[in-house]
JSON list of C-alpha atoms in Angstrom, two decimals:
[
{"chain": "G", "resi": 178, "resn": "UNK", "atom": "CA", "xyz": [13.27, -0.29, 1.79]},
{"chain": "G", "resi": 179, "resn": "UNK", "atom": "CA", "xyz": [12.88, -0.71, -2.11]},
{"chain": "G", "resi": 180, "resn": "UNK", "atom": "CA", "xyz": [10.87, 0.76, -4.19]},
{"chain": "G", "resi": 181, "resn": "UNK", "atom": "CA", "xyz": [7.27, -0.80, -4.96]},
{"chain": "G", "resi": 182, "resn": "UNK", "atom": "CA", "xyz": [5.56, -2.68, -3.00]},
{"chain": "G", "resi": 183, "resn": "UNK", "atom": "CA", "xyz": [6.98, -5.01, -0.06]},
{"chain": "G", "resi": 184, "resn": "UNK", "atom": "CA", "xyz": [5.03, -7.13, 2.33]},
{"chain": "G", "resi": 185, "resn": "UNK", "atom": "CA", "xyz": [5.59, -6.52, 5.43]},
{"chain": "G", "resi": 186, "resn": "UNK", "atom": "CA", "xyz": [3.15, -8.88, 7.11]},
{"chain": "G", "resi": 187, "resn": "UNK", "atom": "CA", "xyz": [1.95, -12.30, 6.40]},
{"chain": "G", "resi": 188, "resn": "UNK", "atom": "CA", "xyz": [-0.49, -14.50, 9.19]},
{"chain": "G", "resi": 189, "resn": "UNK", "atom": "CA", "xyz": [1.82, -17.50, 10.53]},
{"chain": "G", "resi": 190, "resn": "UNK", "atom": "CA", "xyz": [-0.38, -20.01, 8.09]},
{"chain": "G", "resi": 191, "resn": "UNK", "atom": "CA", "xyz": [-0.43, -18.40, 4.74]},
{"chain": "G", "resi": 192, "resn": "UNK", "atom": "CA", "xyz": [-2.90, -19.89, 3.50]},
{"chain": "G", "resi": 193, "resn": "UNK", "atom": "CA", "xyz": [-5.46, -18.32, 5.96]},
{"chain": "G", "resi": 194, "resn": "UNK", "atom": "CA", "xyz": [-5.25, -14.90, 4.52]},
{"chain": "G", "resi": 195, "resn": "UNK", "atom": "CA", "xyz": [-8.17, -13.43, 3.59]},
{"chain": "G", "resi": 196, "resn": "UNK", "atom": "CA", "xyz": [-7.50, -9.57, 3.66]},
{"chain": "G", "resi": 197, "resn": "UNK", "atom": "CA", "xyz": [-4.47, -7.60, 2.08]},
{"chain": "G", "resi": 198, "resn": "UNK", "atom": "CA", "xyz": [-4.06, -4.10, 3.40]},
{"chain": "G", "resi": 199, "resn": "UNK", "atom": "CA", "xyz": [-2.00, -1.79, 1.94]},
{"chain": "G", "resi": 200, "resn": "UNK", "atom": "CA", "xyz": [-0.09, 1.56, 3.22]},
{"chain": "G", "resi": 201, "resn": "UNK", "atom": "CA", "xyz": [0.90, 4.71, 1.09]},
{"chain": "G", "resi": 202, "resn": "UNK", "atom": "CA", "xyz": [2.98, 7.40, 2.17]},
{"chain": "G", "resi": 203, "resn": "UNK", "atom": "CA", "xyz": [2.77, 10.87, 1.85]},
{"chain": "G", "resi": 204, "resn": "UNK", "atom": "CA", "xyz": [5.01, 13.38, 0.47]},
{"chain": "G", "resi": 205, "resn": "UNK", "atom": "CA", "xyz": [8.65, 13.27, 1.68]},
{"chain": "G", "resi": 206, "resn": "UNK", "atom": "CA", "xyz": [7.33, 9.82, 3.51]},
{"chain": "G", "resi": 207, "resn": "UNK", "atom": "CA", "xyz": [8.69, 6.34, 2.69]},
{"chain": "G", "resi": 208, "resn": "UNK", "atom": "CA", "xyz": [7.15, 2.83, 3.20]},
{"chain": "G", "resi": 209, "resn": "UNK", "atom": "CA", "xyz": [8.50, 2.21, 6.59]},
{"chain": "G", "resi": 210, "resn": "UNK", "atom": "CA", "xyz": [9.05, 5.74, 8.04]},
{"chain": "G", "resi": 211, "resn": "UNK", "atom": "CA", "xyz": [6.05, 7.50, 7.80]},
{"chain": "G", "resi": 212, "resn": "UNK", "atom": "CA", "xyz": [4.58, 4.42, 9.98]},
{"chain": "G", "resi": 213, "resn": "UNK", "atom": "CA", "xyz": [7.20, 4.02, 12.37]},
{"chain": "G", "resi": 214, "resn": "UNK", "atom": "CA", "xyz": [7.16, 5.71, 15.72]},
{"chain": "G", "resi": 215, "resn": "UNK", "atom": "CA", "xyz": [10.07, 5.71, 17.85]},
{"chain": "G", "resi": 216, "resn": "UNK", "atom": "CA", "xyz": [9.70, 6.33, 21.51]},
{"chain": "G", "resi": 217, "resn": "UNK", "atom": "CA", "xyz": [12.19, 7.86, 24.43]},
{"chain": "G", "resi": 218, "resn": "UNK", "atom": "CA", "xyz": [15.02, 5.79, 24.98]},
{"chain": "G", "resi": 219, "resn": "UNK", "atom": "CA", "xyz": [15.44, 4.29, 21.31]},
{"chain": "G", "resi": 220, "resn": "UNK", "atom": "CA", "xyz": [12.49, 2.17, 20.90]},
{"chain": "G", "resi": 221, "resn": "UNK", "atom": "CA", "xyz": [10.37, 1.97, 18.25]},
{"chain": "G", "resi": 222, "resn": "UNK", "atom": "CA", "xyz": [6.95, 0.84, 16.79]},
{"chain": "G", "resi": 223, "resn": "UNK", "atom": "CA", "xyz": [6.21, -0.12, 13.03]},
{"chain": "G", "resi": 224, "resn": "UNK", "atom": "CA", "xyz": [2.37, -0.19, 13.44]},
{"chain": "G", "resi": 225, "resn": "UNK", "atom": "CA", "xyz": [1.50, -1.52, 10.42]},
{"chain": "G", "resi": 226, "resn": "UNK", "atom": "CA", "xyz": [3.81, -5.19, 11.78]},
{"chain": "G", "resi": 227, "resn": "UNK", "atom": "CA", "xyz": [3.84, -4.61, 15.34]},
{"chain": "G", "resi": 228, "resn": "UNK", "atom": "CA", "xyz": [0.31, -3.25, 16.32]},
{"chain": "G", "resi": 229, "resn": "UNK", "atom": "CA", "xyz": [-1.99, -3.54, 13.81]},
{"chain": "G", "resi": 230, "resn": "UNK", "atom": "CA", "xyz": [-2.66, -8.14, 13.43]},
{"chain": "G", "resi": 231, "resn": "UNK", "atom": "CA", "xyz": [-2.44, -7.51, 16.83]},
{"chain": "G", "resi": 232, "resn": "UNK", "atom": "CA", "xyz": [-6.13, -5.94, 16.84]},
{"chain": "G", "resi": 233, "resn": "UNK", "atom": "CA", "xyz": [-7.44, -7.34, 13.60]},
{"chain": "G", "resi": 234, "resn": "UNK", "atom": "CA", "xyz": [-10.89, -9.41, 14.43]},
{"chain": "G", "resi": 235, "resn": "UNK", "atom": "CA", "xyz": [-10.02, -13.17, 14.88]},
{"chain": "G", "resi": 236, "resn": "UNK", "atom": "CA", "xyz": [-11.54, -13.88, 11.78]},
{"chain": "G", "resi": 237, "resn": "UNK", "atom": "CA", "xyz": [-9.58, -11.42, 9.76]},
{"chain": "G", "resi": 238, "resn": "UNK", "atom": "CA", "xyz": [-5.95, -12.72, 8.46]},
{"chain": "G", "resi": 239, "resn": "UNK", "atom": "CA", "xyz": [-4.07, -9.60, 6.72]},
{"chain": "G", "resi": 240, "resn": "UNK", "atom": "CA", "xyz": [-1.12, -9.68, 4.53]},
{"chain": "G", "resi": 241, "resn": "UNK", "atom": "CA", "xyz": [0.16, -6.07, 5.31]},
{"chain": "G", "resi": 242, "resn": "UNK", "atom": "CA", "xyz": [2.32, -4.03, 2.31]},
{"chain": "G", "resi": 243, "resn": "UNK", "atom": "CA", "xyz": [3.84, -1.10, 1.77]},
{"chain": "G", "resi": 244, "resn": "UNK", "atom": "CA", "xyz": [3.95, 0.89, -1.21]},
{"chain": "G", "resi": 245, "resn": "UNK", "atom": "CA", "xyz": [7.20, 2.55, -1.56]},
{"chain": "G", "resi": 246, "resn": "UNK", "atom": "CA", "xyz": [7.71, 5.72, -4.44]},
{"chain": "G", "resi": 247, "resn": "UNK", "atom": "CA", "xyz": [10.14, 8.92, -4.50]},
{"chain": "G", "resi": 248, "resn": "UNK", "atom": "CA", "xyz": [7.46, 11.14, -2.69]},
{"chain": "G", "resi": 249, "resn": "UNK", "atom": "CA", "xyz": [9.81, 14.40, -3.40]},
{"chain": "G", "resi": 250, "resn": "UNK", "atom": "CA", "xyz": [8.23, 17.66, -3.65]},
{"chain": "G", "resi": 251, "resn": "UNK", "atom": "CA", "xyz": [8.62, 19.30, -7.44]},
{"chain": "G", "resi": 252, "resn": "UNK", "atom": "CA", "xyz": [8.80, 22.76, -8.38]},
{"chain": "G", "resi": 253, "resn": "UNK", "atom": "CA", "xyz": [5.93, 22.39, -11.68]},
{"chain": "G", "resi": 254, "resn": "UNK", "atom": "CA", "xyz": [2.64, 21.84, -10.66]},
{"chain": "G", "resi": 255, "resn": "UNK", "atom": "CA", "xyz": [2.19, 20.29, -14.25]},
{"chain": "G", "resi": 256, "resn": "UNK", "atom": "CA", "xyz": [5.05, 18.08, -13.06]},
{"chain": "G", "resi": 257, "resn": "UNK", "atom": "CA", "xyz": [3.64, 17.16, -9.59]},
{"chain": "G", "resi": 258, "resn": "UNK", "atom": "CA", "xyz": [0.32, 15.76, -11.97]},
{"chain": "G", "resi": 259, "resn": "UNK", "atom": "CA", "xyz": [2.72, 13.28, -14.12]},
{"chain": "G", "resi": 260, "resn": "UNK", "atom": "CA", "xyz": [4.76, 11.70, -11.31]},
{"chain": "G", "resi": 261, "resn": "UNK", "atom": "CA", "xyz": [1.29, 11.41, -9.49]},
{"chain": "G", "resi": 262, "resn": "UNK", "atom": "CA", "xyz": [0.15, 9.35, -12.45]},
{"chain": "G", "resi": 263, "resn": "UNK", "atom": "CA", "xyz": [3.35, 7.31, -12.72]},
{"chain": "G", "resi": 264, "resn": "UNK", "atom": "CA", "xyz": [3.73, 6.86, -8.82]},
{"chain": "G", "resi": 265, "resn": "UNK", "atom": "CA", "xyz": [-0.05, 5.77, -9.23]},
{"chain": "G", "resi": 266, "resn": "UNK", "atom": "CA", "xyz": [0.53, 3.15, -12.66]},
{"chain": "G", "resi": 267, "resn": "UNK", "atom": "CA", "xyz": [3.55, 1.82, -10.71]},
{"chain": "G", "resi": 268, "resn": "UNK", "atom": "CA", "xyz": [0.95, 0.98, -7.60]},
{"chain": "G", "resi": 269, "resn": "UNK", "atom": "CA", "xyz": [-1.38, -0.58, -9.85]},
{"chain": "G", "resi": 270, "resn": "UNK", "atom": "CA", "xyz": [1.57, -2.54, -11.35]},
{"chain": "G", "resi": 271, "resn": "UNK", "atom": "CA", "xyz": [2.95, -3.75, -8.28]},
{"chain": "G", "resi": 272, "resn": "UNK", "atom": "CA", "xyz": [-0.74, -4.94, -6.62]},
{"chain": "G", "resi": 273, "resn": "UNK", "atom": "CA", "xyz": [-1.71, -6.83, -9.70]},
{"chain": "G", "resi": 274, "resn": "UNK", "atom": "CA", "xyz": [1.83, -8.80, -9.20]},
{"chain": "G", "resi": 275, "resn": "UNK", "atom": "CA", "xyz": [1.18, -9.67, -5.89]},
{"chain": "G", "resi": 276, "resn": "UNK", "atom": "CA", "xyz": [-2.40, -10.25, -6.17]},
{"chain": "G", "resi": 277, "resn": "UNK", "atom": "CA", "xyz": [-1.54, -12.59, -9.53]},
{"chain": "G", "resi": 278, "resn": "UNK", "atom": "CA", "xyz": [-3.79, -15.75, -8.68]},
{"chain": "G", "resi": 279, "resn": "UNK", "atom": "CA", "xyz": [-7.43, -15.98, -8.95]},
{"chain": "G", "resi": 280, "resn": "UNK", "atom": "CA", "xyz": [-7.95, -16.93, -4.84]},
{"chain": "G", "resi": 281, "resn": "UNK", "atom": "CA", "xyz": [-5.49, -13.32, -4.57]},
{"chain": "G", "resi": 282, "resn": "UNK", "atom": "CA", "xyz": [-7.67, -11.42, -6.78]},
{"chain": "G", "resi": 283, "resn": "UNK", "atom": "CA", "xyz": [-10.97, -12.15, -4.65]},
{"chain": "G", "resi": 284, "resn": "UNK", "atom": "CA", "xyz": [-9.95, -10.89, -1.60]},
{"chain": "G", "resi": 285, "resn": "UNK", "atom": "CA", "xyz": [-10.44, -7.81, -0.77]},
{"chain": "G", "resi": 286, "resn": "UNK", "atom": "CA", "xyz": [-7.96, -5.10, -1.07]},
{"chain": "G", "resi": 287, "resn": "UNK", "atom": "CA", "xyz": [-8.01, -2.34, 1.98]},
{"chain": "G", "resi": 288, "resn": "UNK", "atom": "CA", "xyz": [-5.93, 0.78, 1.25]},
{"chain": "G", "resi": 289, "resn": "UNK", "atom": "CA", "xyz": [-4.52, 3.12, 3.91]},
{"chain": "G", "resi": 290, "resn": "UNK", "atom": "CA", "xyz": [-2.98, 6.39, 2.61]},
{"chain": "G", "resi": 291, "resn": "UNK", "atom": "CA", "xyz": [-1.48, 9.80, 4.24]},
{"chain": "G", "resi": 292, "resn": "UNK", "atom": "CA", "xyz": [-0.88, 13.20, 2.59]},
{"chain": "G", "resi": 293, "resn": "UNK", "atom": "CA", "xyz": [0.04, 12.41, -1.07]},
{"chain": "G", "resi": 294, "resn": "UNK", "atom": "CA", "xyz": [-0.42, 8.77, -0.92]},
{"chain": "G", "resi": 295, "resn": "UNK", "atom": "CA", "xyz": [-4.27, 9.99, -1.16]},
{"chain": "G", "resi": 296, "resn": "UNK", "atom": "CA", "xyz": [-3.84, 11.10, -4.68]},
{"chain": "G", "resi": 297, "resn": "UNK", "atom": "CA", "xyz": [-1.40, 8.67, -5.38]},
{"chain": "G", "resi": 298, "resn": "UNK", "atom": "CA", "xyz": [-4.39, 6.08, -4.45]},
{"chain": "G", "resi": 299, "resn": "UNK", "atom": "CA", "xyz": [-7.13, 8.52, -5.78]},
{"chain": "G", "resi": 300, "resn": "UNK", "atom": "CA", "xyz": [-5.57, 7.94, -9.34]},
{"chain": "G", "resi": 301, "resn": "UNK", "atom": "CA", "xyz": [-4.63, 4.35, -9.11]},
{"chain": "G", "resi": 302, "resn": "UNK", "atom": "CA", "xyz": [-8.61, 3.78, -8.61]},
{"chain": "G", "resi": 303, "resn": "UNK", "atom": "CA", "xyz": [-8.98, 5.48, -11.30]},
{"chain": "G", "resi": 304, "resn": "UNK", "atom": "CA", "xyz": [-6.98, 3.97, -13.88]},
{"chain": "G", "resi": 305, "resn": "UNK", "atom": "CA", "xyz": [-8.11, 0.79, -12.31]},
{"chain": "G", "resi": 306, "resn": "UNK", "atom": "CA", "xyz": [-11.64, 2.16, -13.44]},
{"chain": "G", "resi": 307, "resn": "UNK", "atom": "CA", "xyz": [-10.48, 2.73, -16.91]},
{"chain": "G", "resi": 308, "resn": "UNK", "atom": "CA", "xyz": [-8.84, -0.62, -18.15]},
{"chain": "G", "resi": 309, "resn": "UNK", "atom": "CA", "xyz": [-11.69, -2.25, -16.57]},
{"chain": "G", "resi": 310, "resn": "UNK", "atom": "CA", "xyz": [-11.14, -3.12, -13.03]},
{"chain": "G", "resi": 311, "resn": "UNK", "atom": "CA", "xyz": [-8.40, -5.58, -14.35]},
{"chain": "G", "resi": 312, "resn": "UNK", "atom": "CA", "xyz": [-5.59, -5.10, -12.58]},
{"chain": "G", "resi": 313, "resn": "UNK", "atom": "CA", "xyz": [-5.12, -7.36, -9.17]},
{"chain": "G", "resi": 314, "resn": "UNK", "atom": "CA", "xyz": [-8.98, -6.89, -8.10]},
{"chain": "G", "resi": 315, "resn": "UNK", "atom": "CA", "xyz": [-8.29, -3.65, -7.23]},
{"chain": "G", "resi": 316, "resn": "UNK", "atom": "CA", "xyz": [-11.47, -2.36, -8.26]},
{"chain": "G", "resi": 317, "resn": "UNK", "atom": "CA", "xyz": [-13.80, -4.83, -6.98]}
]
């Protein structure tokens, strides 16, 4: 998987979504790992495609992403601060590109994080809260 964010999920009619989730990994996680459990005999389950639409309400009509960022460990705790901030402008970034039209921007945004991806999310909501909320609706 690439870096940034990828969708993973869309409804069959597009045009019915009304929900974007998003998913960010912890440290030493990636986009599709972290969610992906694989079972005796070879088999495996990405939650976040195979399970999760599968329980949504009927009325609920996700687009399901994955946010994707070099979650290696650093020596310099001054460093780990930095790469949280650029891991967290890069998230920002990437969710204001997909969520680009107006219809995008109103819908609301539901974030699910593990281990580092908390921070990572902490400080995107927070830079979100400092140029204004304008960045994808993220901070509606």
């Amino acid at each position: 998987m690439s870096k940034g964010l990828s969708v993973v999920y869309t409804p069959e009619a597009e045009c019915r979504i009304n929900v974007d989730i998003i998913f960010v990994h912890g440290i030493a996680g990636d986009g599709f790992r972290t969610w992906k459990e694989t079972g005796e005999g070879g088999s495996s389950c990405f939650w976040p495609h195979d399970l999760l639409p599968r329980i949504m309400p009927i009325d609920l009509h996700p687009r399901i992403m994955t946010f994707e960022y070099s979650g290696v460990i650093l020596q310099s705790q001054s460093g780990n601060k930095k790469f949280i901030h650029d891991f967290s402008a890069e998230l920002l970034r990437c969710t204001g590109e997909k969520r680009n039209e107006d219809q995008e921007r109103k819908r609301p945004v539901v974030f699910i994080s593990h281990s580092m991806g908390g921070f990572v999310l902490t400080e995107c909501l927070v830079l979100t809260e400092s140029r204004g909320g304008q960045n994808g609706g993220v901070g509606r």
